[in-house]
Short mmCIF file of C-alpha atoms in Angstrom, two decimals:
data_model
loop_
_atom_site.label_atom_id
_atom_site.label_comp_id
_atom_site.label_asym_id
_atom_site.label_seq_id
_atom_site.Cartn_x
_atom_site.Cartn_y
_atom_site.Cartn_z
CA MET I 25 -186.89 -57.57 39.40
CA LEU I 26 -185.12 -57.73 36.05
CA LYS I 27 -182.08 -60.00 36.27
CA GLN I 28 -180.80 -60.57 32.74
CA ILE I 29 -181.29 -59.84 29.05
CA LYS I 30 -179.66 -61.94 26.34
CA CYS I 31 -179.55 -61.32 22.60
CA ASP I 32 -177.48 -62.97 19.85
CA LEU I 33 -176.90 -59.53 18.36
CA PHE I 34 -175.34 -58.11 21.53
CA ASN I 35 -171.57 -57.79 21.47
CA GLN I 36 -171.59 -58.77 25.13
CA GLN I 37 -174.22 -61.52 24.53
CA GLN I 38 -175.92 -60.90 27.86
CA ILE I 39 -176.41 -58.08 30.38
CA ASP I 40 -176.93 -58.90 34.03
CA PHE I 41 -178.80 -56.56 36.36
CA VAL I 42 -178.95 -56.15 40.12
CA ALA I 43 -181.13 -54.44 42.69
CA GLY I 44 -180.26 -50.78 42.98
CA LEU I 45 -178.22 -48.86 40.42
CA ASN I 46 -177.48 -50.37 37.00
CA VAL I 47 -175.26 -48.20 34.78
CA VAL I 48 -174.98 -48.45 31.01
CA LEU I 49 -171.62 -46.68 30.80
CA GLY I 50 -170.57 -44.83 27.67
CA ASP I 51 -167.12 -43.59 26.75
CA ASP I 52 -165.29 -40.48 27.90
CA GLU I 53 -165.87 -38.75 24.57
CA ALA I 54 -169.66 -38.87 24.86
CA LYS I 55 -169.95 -40.64 21.52
CA ASN I 56 -173.46 -41.02 20.19
CA SER I 57 -174.92 -44.08 18.41
CA ILE I 58 -172.94 -46.57 20.47
CA GLY I 59 -176.06 -48.05 22.06
CA LYS I 60 -176.66 -46.33 25.41
CA SER I 61 -180.25 -45.29 24.65
CA SER I 62 -180.86 -48.52 22.75
CA ALA I 63 -179.85 -50.53 25.81
CA LEU I 64 -182.42 -48.63 27.86
CA LEU I 65 -185.05 -49.20 25.18
CA VAL I 66 -184.32 -52.92 25.40
CA VAL I 67 -184.93 -52.74 29.16
CA ASP I 68 -188.20 -50.93 28.45
CA PHE I 69 -189.03 -53.61 25.82
CA ALA I 70 -188.45 -56.29 28.45
CA MET I 71 -190.93 -54.41 30.65
CA GLY I 72 -193.63 -54.63 27.99
CA GLY I 73 -192.85 -51.35 26.22
CA SER I 74 -193.01 -50.80 22.47
CA SER I 75 -190.81 -47.75 21.84
CA LEU I 76 -187.97 -50.02 20.63
CA LEU I 77 -190.18 -51.02 17.69
CA LEU I 78 -190.23 -47.45 16.37
CA ASP I 79 -186.62 -48.19 15.46
CA LYS I 80 -185.42 -44.58 15.53
CA ALA I 81 -181.86 -45.87 16.00
CA GLY I 82 -182.21 -48.17 12.97
CA VAL I 83 -181.45 -51.40 14.84
CA ILE I 84 -184.21 -53.48 13.24
CA LYS I 85 -183.68 -51.89 9.84
CA THR I 86 -179.97 -52.76 9.89
CA LEU I 87 -179.88 -56.05 11.79
CA GLY I 88 -183.35 -57.40 11.00
CA HIS I 89 -185.88 -58.78 13.46
CA HIS I 90 -184.41 -60.46 16.51
CA THR I 91 -185.31 -61.94 19.89
CA TYR I 92 -184.48 -61.01 23.48
CA GLU I 93 -184.23 -63.66 26.19
CA ILE I 94 -185.26 -62.14 29.50
CA LYS I 95 -184.95 -63.31 33.07
CA PHE I 96 -186.79 -61.88 36.07
CA GLU I 97 -186.73 -62.88 39.70
CA PHE I 98 -189.73 -62.36 41.97
CA SER I 99 -189.80 -63.52 45.59
CA GLY I 100 -186.75 -65.66 44.92
CA LYS I 101 -188.36 -67.46 41.95
CA PRO I 102 -187.06 -66.98 38.39
CA LEU I 103 -189.24 -66.14 35.41
CA PHE I 104 -187.81 -66.76 31.93
CA VAL I 105 -189.44 -65.23 28.86
CA LYS I 106 -188.65 -64.38 25.25
CA ARG I 107 -189.98 -61.48 23.21
CA SER I 108 -189.16 -60.77 19.56
CA THR I 109 -189.34 -57.61 17.48
CA GLU I 110 -191.07 -59.56 14.70
CA TYR I 111 -193.95 -60.80 16.87
CA PRO I 112 -193.93 -58.33 19.77
CA ASP I 113 -197.55 -58.97 20.77
CA THR I 114 -196.73 -62.53 21.81
CA VAL I 115 -194.43 -63.42 24.72
CA GLU I 116 -193.00 -66.90 25.14
CA ILE I 117 -192.79 -68.42 28.61
CA CYS I 118 -189.61 -70.50 28.84
CA ASN I 119 -187.66 -72.87 31.04
CA ALA I 120 -184.23 -72.05 32.48
CA ASN I 121 -182.63 -72.82 29.10
CA HIS I 122 -184.99 -70.37 27.40
CA VAL I 123 -186.81 -73.15 25.60
CA LYS I 124 -190.46 -72.25 25.01
CA VAL I 125 -192.99 -74.06 27.18
CA ASP I 126 -195.96 -71.75 26.63
CA GLU I 127 -196.91 -68.42 25.12
CA ILE I 128 -199.16 -65.58 26.20
CA THR I 129 -200.35 -62.31 24.75
CA LEU I 130 -198.49 -59.10 25.45
CA ASP I 131 -201.45 -57.85 27.49
CA ALA I 132 -201.37 -60.98 29.62
CA TYR I 133 -197.62 -60.55 30.03
CA LYS I 134 -198.06 -57.00 31.28
CA GLU I 135 -200.73 -58.17 33.70
CA ASN I 136 -198.25 -60.81 34.87
CA LEU I 137 -195.60 -58.14 35.48
CA LYS I 138 -198.10 -55.98 37.33
CA SER I 139 -198.92 -58.88 39.63
CA ASN I 140 -195.29 -59.91 40.16
CA TYR I 141 -194.30 -56.34 40.97
CA GLU I 142 -197.14 -56.28 43.53
CA LEU I 143 -199.05 -53.52 41.80
CA ASP I 144 -202.37 -55.40 41.72
CA ILE I 145 -204.02 -53.10 44.23
CA LEU I 146 -203.61 -50.16 41.84
CA GLU I 147 -206.27 -49.35 39.25
CA SER I 148 -203.97 -48.31 36.38
CA ASN I 149 -202.45 -50.83 34.01
CA PHE I 150 -198.77 -51.72 34.29
CA ARG I 151 -197.49 -49.62 31.40
CA SER I 152 -199.45 -46.58 32.51
CA LEU I 153 -197.73 -46.81 35.90
CA VAL I 154 -194.14 -47.33 34.75
CA SER I 155 -193.86 -45.74 31.30
CA PRO I 156 -193.78 -42.12 32.53
CA PHE I 157 -190.65 -42.97 34.52
CA SER I 158 -188.85 -44.54 31.55
CA ARG I 159 -187.15 -41.32 30.48
CA ILE I 160 -185.26 -42.35 27.34
CA TRP I 161 -184.05 -40.15 24.49
CA ASN I 162 -186.65 -39.95 21.70
CA LYS I 163 -189.18 -41.93 23.75
CA GLY I 164 -190.56 -38.86 25.50
CA GLU I 165 -191.59 -38.42 29.14
CA ASP I 166 -188.51 -36.27 29.85
CA ASP I 167 -190.11 -32.82 30.14
CA PRO I 168 -188.96 -31.48 33.54
CA ASP I 169 -192.08 -29.31 33.79
CA PHE I 170 -194.42 -32.31 33.53
CA PRO I 171 -192.83 -35.24 35.36
CA LEU I 172 -196.10 -37.19 35.46
CA ALA I 173 -196.75 -37.16 31.71
CA GLY I 174 -197.33 -40.58 30.18
CA ALA I 175 -197.41 -39.17 26.64
CA SER I 176 -196.84 -35.82 24.99
CA LYS I 177 -200.54 -35.10 24.47
CA GLU I 178 -201.86 -36.77 27.59
CA LYS I 179 -204.36 -34.75 29.59
CA LEU I 180 -203.13 -33.45 32.93
CA SER I 181 -206.16 -35.08 34.55
CA SER I 182 -204.88 -38.51 33.45
CA ALA I 183 -201.45 -37.79 34.92
CA ILE I 184 -202.98 -36.68 38.22
CA ALA I 185 -205.21 -39.77 38.33
CA ARG I 186 -202.06 -41.89 37.89
CA LEU I 187 -200.36 -40.05 40.76
CA VAL I 188 -203.35 -40.60 43.03
CA ASP I 189 -203.32 -44.27 42.08
CA LEU I 190 -199.59 -44.66 42.76
CA PHE I 191 -200.16 -43.25 46.22
CA GLU I 192 -202.93 -45.84 46.71
CA ARG I 193 -205.60 -43.19 47.21
CA ALA I 194 -207.78 -44.04 44.21
CA GLN I 195 -210.16 -46.02 46.43
CA ASP I 196 -210.75 -42.88 48.48
CA VAL I 197 -212.48 -41.30 45.51
CA SER I 198 -213.77 -44.32 43.58
CA VAL I 199 -217.20 -44.51 45.26
CA GLU I 200 -217.93 -40.81 44.87
CA ARG I 201 -216.59 -40.90 41.32
CA GLU I 202 -219.05 -43.67 40.48
CA VAL I 203 -221.90 -41.69 42.06
CA LEU I 204 -220.94 -38.61 40.04
CA GLN I 205 -220.64 -40.57 36.80
CA SER I 206 -224.01 -42.21 37.38
CA LEU I 207 -225.62 -38.81 37.87
CA LYS I 208 -223.96 -37.50 34.71
CA ASP I 209 -225.27 -40.50 32.78
CA LYS I 210 -228.80 -39.96 34.10
CA LYS I 211 -228.68 -36.25 33.25
CA SER I 212 -227.50 -37.08 29.75
CA LEU I 213 -230.24 -39.69 29.37
CA ILE I 214 -232.94 -37.24 30.45
CA LYS I 215 -231.65 -34.68 27.95
CA LYS I 216 -231.65 -37.21 25.09
CA SER I 217 -235.06 -38.55 26.08
CA MET I 218 -236.56 -35.05 26.11
CA THR I 219 -234.97 -34.27 22.72
CA ALA I 220 -236.47 -37.49 21.31
CA GLU I 221 -239.83 -36.60 22.93
CA ILE I 222 -239.86 -39.86 24.84
CA ILE I 223 -240.54 -37.81 27.95
CA PRO I 224 -241.91 -34.25 28.11
CA LYS I 225 -239.42 -31.43 27.58
CA ILE I 226 -240.21 -29.03 30.39
CA THR I 227 -238.57 -25.67 31.07
CA LYS I 228 -238.67 -23.76 34.33
CA THR I 229 -241.27 -21.43 32.82
CA LYS I 230 -243.48 -24.36 31.81
CA TYR I 231 -242.97 -25.89 35.26
CA LYS I 232 -244.28 -22.75 36.96
CA SER I 233 -247.16 -22.58 34.49
CA ASN I 234 -248.03 -26.18 35.31
CA GLN I 235 -247.98 -25.37 39.01
CA LYS I 236 -250.63 -22.73 38.40
CA VAL I 237 -252.74 -25.16 36.36
CA ILE I 238 -252.50 -27.78 39.09
CA ALA I 239 -253.48 -25.30 41.80
CA GLN I 240 -256.34 -23.82 39.76
CA ASN I 241 -257.81 -27.16 38.72
CA SER I 242 -257.55 -28.53 42.23
CA GLN I 243 -259.52 -25.53 43.41
CA VAL I 244 -262.11 -26.01 40.65
CA ILE I 245 -262.70 -29.60 41.69
CA ALA I 246 -262.84 -28.56 45.33
CA ASP I 247 -265.44 -25.90 44.51
CA LEU I 248 -267.50 -28.39 42.54
CA LYS I 249 -267.44 -30.78 45.46
CA GLU I 250 -268.49 -28.06 47.86
CA ASN I 251 -271.04 -26.14 45.81
CA PHE I 252 -272.67 -28.66 43.51
CA ALA I 253 -274.40 -31.65 45.00
CA GLY I 254 -273.98 -33.87 41.96
CA ALA I 255 -270.30 -33.00 41.63
CA LEU I 256 -269.31 -35.16 44.55
CA THR I 257 -270.84 -38.16 42.85
CA ALA I 258 -268.99 -37.24 39.65
CA TYR I 259 -265.75 -36.83 41.49
CA GLU I 260 -266.18 -40.13 43.26
CA ALA I 261 -267.09 -41.76 39.95
CA LEU I 262 -263.60 -40.96 38.74
CA PHE I 263 -262.34 -43.45 41.23
CA ASP I 264 -264.73 -46.21 40.20
CA GLU I 265 -262.15 -48.71 38.97
CA ARG I 266 -264.34 -50.14 36.20
CA LEU I 267 -265.38 -46.70 34.98
CA ARG I 268 -261.79 -45.49 34.97
CA GLU I 269 -260.69 -48.52 32.95
CA ILE I 270 -263.46 -47.94 30.41
CA GLN I 271 -262.51 -44.27 30.04
CA LYS I 272 -258.83 -45.19 29.76
CA SER I 273 -259.57 -47.78 27.07
CA LYS I 274 -261.72 -45.25 25.21
CA ASN I 275 -258.88 -42.68 25.28
CA GLU I 276 -256.45 -45.26 23.94
CA LEU I 277 -258.81 -46.08 21.07
CA ILE I 278 -259.22 -42.38 20.30
CA HIS I 279 -255.44 -42.08 20.18
CA LYS I 280 -255.19 -45.06 17.83
CA LYS I 281 -257.98 -43.65 15.67
CA ASN I 282 -256.15 -40.32 15.41
CA LEU I 283 -253.00 -42.12 14.33
CA ALA I 284 -254.92 -44.15 11.75
CA SER I 285 -256.65 -41.01 10.46
CA ALA I 286 -253.34 -39.21 10.14
CA ARG I 287 -251.90 -42.14 8.21
CA ARG I 288 -254.95 -42.29 5.97
CA GLU I 289 -254.64 -38.60 5.17
CA LYS I 290 -250.98 -39.03 4.34
CA LEU I 291 -251.73 -41.92 2.02
CA GLN I 292 -254.49 -39.93 0.34
CA GLN I 293 -252.01 -37.14 -0.30
CA ASP I 294 -249.50 -39.70 -1.60
CA ILE I 295 -246.91 -38.67 1.00
CA SER I 296 -243.48 -40.21 0.58
CA GLY I 297 -239.85 -39.75 1.66
CA VAL I 298 -240.45 -39.84 5.38
CA SER I 299 -237.20 -40.20 7.32
CA PRO I 300 -237.09 -42.81 10.06
CA ARG I 301 -236.56 -41.71 13.63
CA LEU I 302 -234.09 -43.52 15.78
CA THR I 303 -234.85 -44.40 19.38
CA GLU I 304 -231.90 -44.54 21.78
CA ASN I 305 -231.77 -46.80 24.81
CA ILE I 306 -235.49 -47.61 25.03
CA GLU I 307 -234.89 -50.19 27.73
CA LEU I 308 -232.75 -47.75 29.70
CA VAL I 309 -235.48 -45.12 29.42
CA ALA I 310 -238.00 -47.62 30.73
CA GLU I 311 -235.71 -48.34 33.69
CA PHE I 312 -235.34 -44.69 34.70
CA PHE I 313 -238.82 -43.54 33.64
CA PRO I 314 -241.38 -46.34 34.10
CA SER I 315 -244.26 -44.03 33.17
CA ALA I 316 -242.62 -42.51 30.09
CA ASN I 317 -244.75 -42.61 26.93
CA LEU I 318 -242.84 -45.47 25.30
CA GLU I 319 -245.96 -46.75 23.54
CA ARG I 320 -246.19 -43.45 21.67
CA LEU I 321 -242.60 -43.83 20.54
CA LYS I 322 -243.21 -47.39 19.33
CA GLN I 323 -246.35 -46.35 17.47
CA VAL I 324 -244.60 -43.46 15.75
CA GLU I 325 -241.77 -45.72 14.70
CA ALA I 326 -244.21 -48.36 13.45
CA PHE I 327 -245.77 -45.80 11.13
CA HIS I 328 -242.36 -44.90 9.76
CA GLU I 329 -241.17 -48.42 9.03
CA LYS I 330 -242.42 -48.37 5.47
CA ILE I 331 -240.09 -45.85 3.91
CA GLY I 332 -239.66 -45.01 0.27
CA LYS I 333 -241.96 -44.96 -2.69
CA LEU I 334 -244.82 -47.45 -2.50
CA VAL I 335 -246.57 -48.75 -5.60
CA THR I 336 -250.13 -47.54 -6.20
CA LYS I 337 -251.58 -50.96 -5.51
CA GLU I 338 -249.98 -51.13 -2.08
CA LEU I 339 -251.10 -47.58 -1.26
CA LYS I 340 -254.70 -48.40 -2.15
CA ALA I 341 -254.62 -51.66 -0.19
CA GLU I 342 -253.27 -49.93 2.91
CA LEU I 343 -255.73 -47.06 2.49
CA LYS I 344 -258.64 -49.52 2.33
CA ASN I 345 -257.34 -51.28 5.45
CA LEU I 346 -257.02 -47.99 7.36
CA VAL I 347 -260.56 -46.96 6.47
CA ALA I 348 -261.80 -50.29 7.85
CA ILE I 349 -259.68 -49.82 11.00
CA GLU I 350 -261.12 -46.32 11.53
CA SER I 351 -264.64 -47.69 11.20
CA ASP I 352 -263.96 -50.45 13.73
CA LEU I 353 -262.37 -47.98 16.12
CA ASN I 354 -265.37 -45.64 15.85
CA ASP I 355 -267.70 -48.54 16.67
CA SER I 356 -265.59 -49.47 19.70
CA ILE I 357 -265.44 -45.87 20.90
CA ASN I 358 -269.22 -45.54 20.60
CA SER I 359 -269.60 -48.78 22.54
CA TYR I 360 -267.44 -47.41 25.35
CA ASP I 361 -269.50 -44.20 25.34
CA GLN I 362 -272.65 -46.22 25.87
CA GLN I 363 -271.04 -48.19 28.72
CA ILE I 364 -269.97 -44.96 30.43
CA LYS I 365 -273.41 -43.42 29.96
CA LEU I 366 -275.15 -46.45 31.45
CA ALA I 367 -272.72 -46.59 34.40
CA LEU I 368 -273.20 -42.88 35.16
CA THR I 369 -276.97 -43.12 34.82
CA ALA I 370 -276.95 -45.91 37.37
CA LYS I 371 -275.00 -43.66 39.71
CA GLY I 372 -277.23 -40.67 39.02
CA THR I 373 -274.39 -38.67 37.51
CA PRO I 374 -274.82 -36.62 34.31
CA SER I 375 -272.37 -37.78 31.62
CA ASP I 376 -271.47 -34.23 30.58
CA LEU I 377 -270.50 -33.42 34.16
CA PHE I 378 -268.39 -36.58 34.33
CA SER I 379 -266.66 -35.66 31.06
CA LYS I 380 -265.95 -32.15 32.34
CA VAL I 381 -264.45 -33.35 35.61
CA PHE I 382 -262.53 -36.09 33.83
CA GLU I 383 -261.12 -33.52 31.41
CA ILE I 384 -260.01 -31.32 34.30
CA LYS I 385 -258.38 -34.29 35.98
CA GLU I 386 -256.57 -35.34 32.78
CA VAL I 387 -255.13 -31.83 32.32
CA THR I 388 -254.07 -31.77 35.95
CA ASP I 389 -252.50 -35.23 35.80
CA LYS I 390 -250.57 -34.28 32.64
CA ALA I 391 -249.24 -31.13 34.31
CA MET I 392 -248.27 -33.12 37.42
CA GLU I 393 -246.50 -35.76 35.30
CA GLU I 394 -244.57 -33.10 33.37
CA ASN I 395 -243.55 -31.41 36.59
CA ARG I 396 -242.45 -34.72 38.04
CA PHE I 397 -239.94 -35.14 35.19
CA TYR I 398 -238.77 -31.57 35.65
CA GLU I 399 -238.30 -32.08 39.39
CA GLN I 400 -236.42 -35.30 38.69
CA LYS I 401 -234.10 -33.46 36.29
CA VAL I 402 -233.53 -30.66 38.81
CA SER I 403 -232.89 -33.18 41.56
CA ILE I 404 -230.27 -34.96 39.45
CA VAL I 405 -228.54 -31.68 38.61
CA GLU I 406 -228.51 -30.66 42.28
CA SER I 407 -227.21 -34.09 43.29
CA GLU I 408 -224.49 -33.85 40.65
CA VAL I 409 -223.34 -30.49 42.01
CA ALA I 410 -223.32 -31.87 45.56
CA SER I 411 -221.42 -35.00 44.48
CA LYS I 412 -218.82 -32.94 42.63
CA SER I 413 -218.40 -30.76 45.71
CA ARG I 414 -217.85 -33.83 47.90
CA LEU I 415 -215.41 -35.28 45.37
CA ASP I 416 -213.46 -32.02 45.21
CA ALA I 417 -213.18 -31.99 49.01
CA ILE I 418 -211.83 -35.55 49.01
CA TYR I 419 -209.36 -34.69 46.26
CA ASP I 420 -208.22 -31.57 48.08
CA GLN I 421 -207.17 -33.60 51.11
CA ILE I 422 -205.47 -36.24 48.97
CA PHE I 423 -203.57 -33.57 47.03
CA LEU I 424 -202.41 -31.90 50.24
CA ASP I 425 -201.14 -35.25 51.57
CA ILE I 426 -199.33 -36.13 48.34
CA GLU I 427 -197.81 -32.67 48.01
CA ALA I 428 -196.53 -32.77 51.57
CA SER I 429 -194.91 -36.20 51.10
CA VAL I 430 -193.33 -35.47 47.72
CA ASN I 431 -192.15 -31.98 48.58
CA GLN I 432 -190.52 -33.19 51.78
CA LYS I 433 -188.53 -35.71 49.74
CA LEU I 434 -187.65 -33.03 47.20
CA LYS I 435 -186.46 -30.78 49.99
CA SER I 436 -184.18 -33.51 51.36
CA PHE I 437 -182.93 -34.32 47.85
CA ASN I 438 -182.23 -30.66 47.10
CA LYS I 439 -180.31 -30.22 50.34
CA VAL I 440 -177.93 -33.05 49.40
CA VAL I 441 -177.59 -31.98 45.77
CA TYR I 442 -177.40 -28.18 46.10
CA GLY I 443 -177.18 -27.40 49.78
CA PRO I 444 -179.65 -25.50 51.96
CA ASP I 445 -179.35 -22.16 50.19
CA ARG I 446 -181.18 -23.07 46.97
CA ASN I 447 -184.90 -23.59 46.72
CA PRO I 448 -186.09 -27.16 46.05
CA SER I 449 -188.47 -28.10 43.27
CA GLN I 450 -192.09 -28.20 44.33
CA LEU I 451 -195.14 -30.14 43.24
CA ARG I 452 -198.38 -28.19 43.34
CA ILE I 453 -201.67 -29.90 42.47
CA LYS I 454 -204.28 -27.25 41.78
CA ASN I 455 -207.16 -29.62 41.17
CA ALA I 456 -207.92 -32.95 39.48
CA ASN I 457 -207.16 -31.38 36.10
CA SER I 458 -204.09 -29.25 36.73
CA TYR I 459 -200.69 -29.41 38.42
CA SER I 460 -197.32 -27.67 38.24
CA PHE I 461 -193.75 -28.71 38.97
CA THR I 462 -191.33 -25.82 39.37
CA SER I 463 -188.35 -24.51 41.29
CA PRO I 464 -189.46 -21.18 42.78
CA LEU I 465 -186.97 -18.38 42.10
CA ASP I 466 -184.61 -20.91 40.53
CA THR I 467 -185.67 -21.68 36.96
CA GLY I 468 -182.36 -22.79 35.44
CA THR I 469 -182.33 -25.79 33.11
CA GLY I 470 -179.97 -27.75 35.35
CA LYS I 471 -182.16 -27.20 38.39
CA SER I 472 -185.25 -28.30 36.43
CA TYR I 473 -183.69 -31.60 35.34
CA ALA I 474 -182.27 -32.22 38.79
CA GLY I 475 -185.79 -31.71 40.12
CA LEU I 476 -187.02 -34.32 37.63
CA VAL I 477 -184.51 -36.84 39.01
CA GLY I 478 -185.51 -35.89 42.55
CA PHE I 479 -189.16 -36.42 41.72
CA ASP I 480 -188.49 -39.93 40.38
CA LEU I 481 -186.51 -40.84 43.48
CA ALA I 482 -189.34 -39.54 45.64
CA MET I 483 -191.77 -41.76 43.74
CA LEU I 484 -189.47 -44.76 44.16
CA SER I 485 -189.34 -44.11 47.87
CA LEU I 486 -192.99 -43.24 48.53
CA THR I 487 -194.88 -45.59 46.20
CA ARG I 488 -194.81 -49.10 44.75
CA LEU I 489 -193.11 -47.85 41.57
CA PRO I 490 -190.57 -50.67 40.95
CA PHE I 491 -187.95 -48.94 38.77
CA VAL I 492 -186.94 -45.82 36.87
CA ILE I 493 -184.99 -45.50 33.61
CA HIS I 494 -182.83 -42.40 33.02
CA ASP I 495 -180.99 -41.58 29.84
CA SER I 496 -177.73 -39.64 29.84
CA THR I 497 -179.39 -36.62 28.21
CA ILE I 498 -181.07 -35.78 31.51
CA TYR I 499 -177.74 -35.50 33.33
CA LYS I 500 -176.03 -33.50 30.59
CA ASN I 501 -178.26 -30.58 31.62
CA ILE I 502 -177.20 -30.72 35.28
CA GLU I 503 -174.08 -29.10 36.78
CA LEU I 504 -171.13 -31.42 37.48
CA ALA I 505 -171.13 -30.92 41.24
CA ALA I 506 -174.87 -31.51 41.45
CA THR I 507 -174.56 -34.62 39.26
CA GLU I 508 -171.91 -36.08 41.53
CA ASN I 509 -174.21 -35.62 44.49
CA ILE I 510 -177.07 -37.23 42.58
CA ILE I 511 -174.90 -40.26 41.73
CA ARG I 512 -174.19 -40.58 45.42
CA ILE I 513 -177.94 -40.69 46.11
CA LEU I 514 -178.61 -43.16 43.27
CA LYS I 515 -176.09 -45.67 44.59
CA SER I 516 -177.84 -45.64 47.96
CA VAL I 517 -180.96 -47.20 46.45
CA LYS I 518 -180.88 -50.90 47.35
CA LYS I 519 -184.26 -52.61 46.90
CA LYS I 520 -185.63 -51.15 43.68
CA GLN I 521 -183.92 -50.76 40.34
CA ILE I 522 -182.50 -47.73 38.56
CA PHE I 523 -181.33 -48.10 34.96
CA LEU I 524 -178.98 -45.26 34.09
CA ALA I 525 -177.17 -44.43 30.86
CA PHE I 526 -174.11 -42.29 31.54
CA ASP I 527 -170.96 -41.10 29.77
CA GLU I 528 -168.05 -38.65 30.09
CA ALA I 529 -167.14 -40.15 33.45
CA LYS I 530 -163.63 -38.63 33.27
CA LYS I 531 -165.14 -35.18 33.90
CA PHE I 532 -166.10 -36.26 37.40
CA SER I 533 -164.16 -36.99 40.56
CA GLN I 534 -162.32 -40.24 41.11
CA LYS I 535 -164.89 -41.25 43.67
CA THR I 536 -167.77 -40.78 41.24
CA GLN I 537 -165.90 -42.66 38.52
CA LEU I 538 -165.37 -45.56 40.89
CA THR I 539 -169.08 -45.56 41.75
CA LEU I 540 -170.04 -45.67 38.08
CA GLN I 541 -167.57 -48.49 37.41
CA ALA I 542 -168.79 -50.44 40.41
CA HIS I 543 -172.41 -50.28 39.20
CA LYS I 544 -171.93 -50.67 35.44
CA VAL I 545 -173.72 -53.55 33.76
CA VAL I 546 -172.28 -52.91 30.33
CA GLN I 547 -169.43 -50.72 29.03
CA LEU I 548 -169.88 -49.15 25.61
CA HIS I 549 -167.42 -47.14 23.53
CA ARG I 550 -166.52 -46.50 19.91
CA ASP I 551 -165.00 -49.97 19.51
CA GLN I 552 -167.45 -51.81 21.77
CA LEU I 553 -170.99 -51.09 20.61
CA LEU I 554 -174.12 -52.61 22.08
CA TYR I 555 -174.83 -54.54 18.87
CA ILE I 556 -172.46 -56.53 16.68
CA LYS I 557 -172.79 -54.28 13.65
CA ASP I 558 -171.72 -50.64 13.32
CA TRP I 559 -173.91 -48.62 10.97
CA ARG I 560 -172.78 -45.17 12.08
CA ASP I 561 -172.08 -42.63 9.35
CA LYS I 562 -173.26 -45.10 6.71
CA GLY I 563 -176.02 -44.70 4.20
#
């Protein structure tokens, strides 16, 4: 816990803190600009915060950059550090005399605090966990309707995720969350791959059409096998490994020839200004879709590498080369045709029949491949829906458990503060993206802020949250009698720390005043400011 903060610019030089309630006590006239909020910002600064650096109170502007010497105690062992406003992203590790022995980054310092406060088992970072409960004037996080907000524009889903984490239930959803995210990534990848034509873009209509093609062609082949004696030999020839390899090689050469011919025609027409196409995540595509036409993508990109206006000499040289390539490819294709013809003759199979059956099989295989991608896409979408449904069910149970725990604490808090006749504030978590915090049938400002205090105390009691920071502005909105009862609850906290700025103590009972005096860590008034210089009412 935080034990001490020293600063050469403090009037009091050092402020010592204890477990439980620590009061920064203002004067009875509720004077502003005496340092109450600034003292809380210094505490927040010691906890790795940065709101002090915004300098809305003008401390740095007036006094210049300065350093705070900070002492913590964890498990009976002291930790001495220094942090300056000039170099806030570096924290010095010190000995007991606050002499530097090492330095670490601010991020490392916050990780250190997270570990020392035994928050390591939580997923969120240290500042995300504690900052929403540092409710200081002009810092934010003091909206009574959104007690979980870590920033004014933070999404409600982030606040709810933090709440789930604080209650140590994040692990309950982490596995299913990863499954859902993986499915979303795969769905996105399929969509991008289809858009880039890396894999076929198949609609439901095309899928059904392919099903008909597959069924019809299968029947055609079956009929040929049954009704034409030579067809069986042709069909079986399709599965002759050597013959299949020859036909496959021939098809590849035809494809290359078509590409070369297309390029030749473009050169002949002096085509220019082709825009390059970008390929996203080729390796990832290969991982998910081993049979995707990646070679086609590479070939297309190869033809688009030479962009811009080529000189006539280069065009003619490339054109001559392409003509030679086409000629070589034609020779190779003819050679494969002869090999196929000889192989089929040896088997007693007419080459035209083989070509016909092979053509039918190619069309069928293409339709089956397209449908396989469609079925894979549909399967991912269905799995995503199922995963989201499972995740929602897990969340629902977690939300019910958290609501029950928090609302029971709020009920007990409300009974002490207002008595049994007024409704307590209630937390309602609608889903992972929405929550509300209200006082049913009791929407007064005082009740709302009292509920905010009650919520923080519930979090201190139910979770590992190590401290809360409350500025006096919160309590100015709460009725006197209710505030006195709240002070009575605050002083009962023994193990964790509460940092409270408070003034106008004379308005309260003698008992409350004694409590505030007993727990004050610094007394501030018009003639005893937090800092050594008074810049109030000065230009």
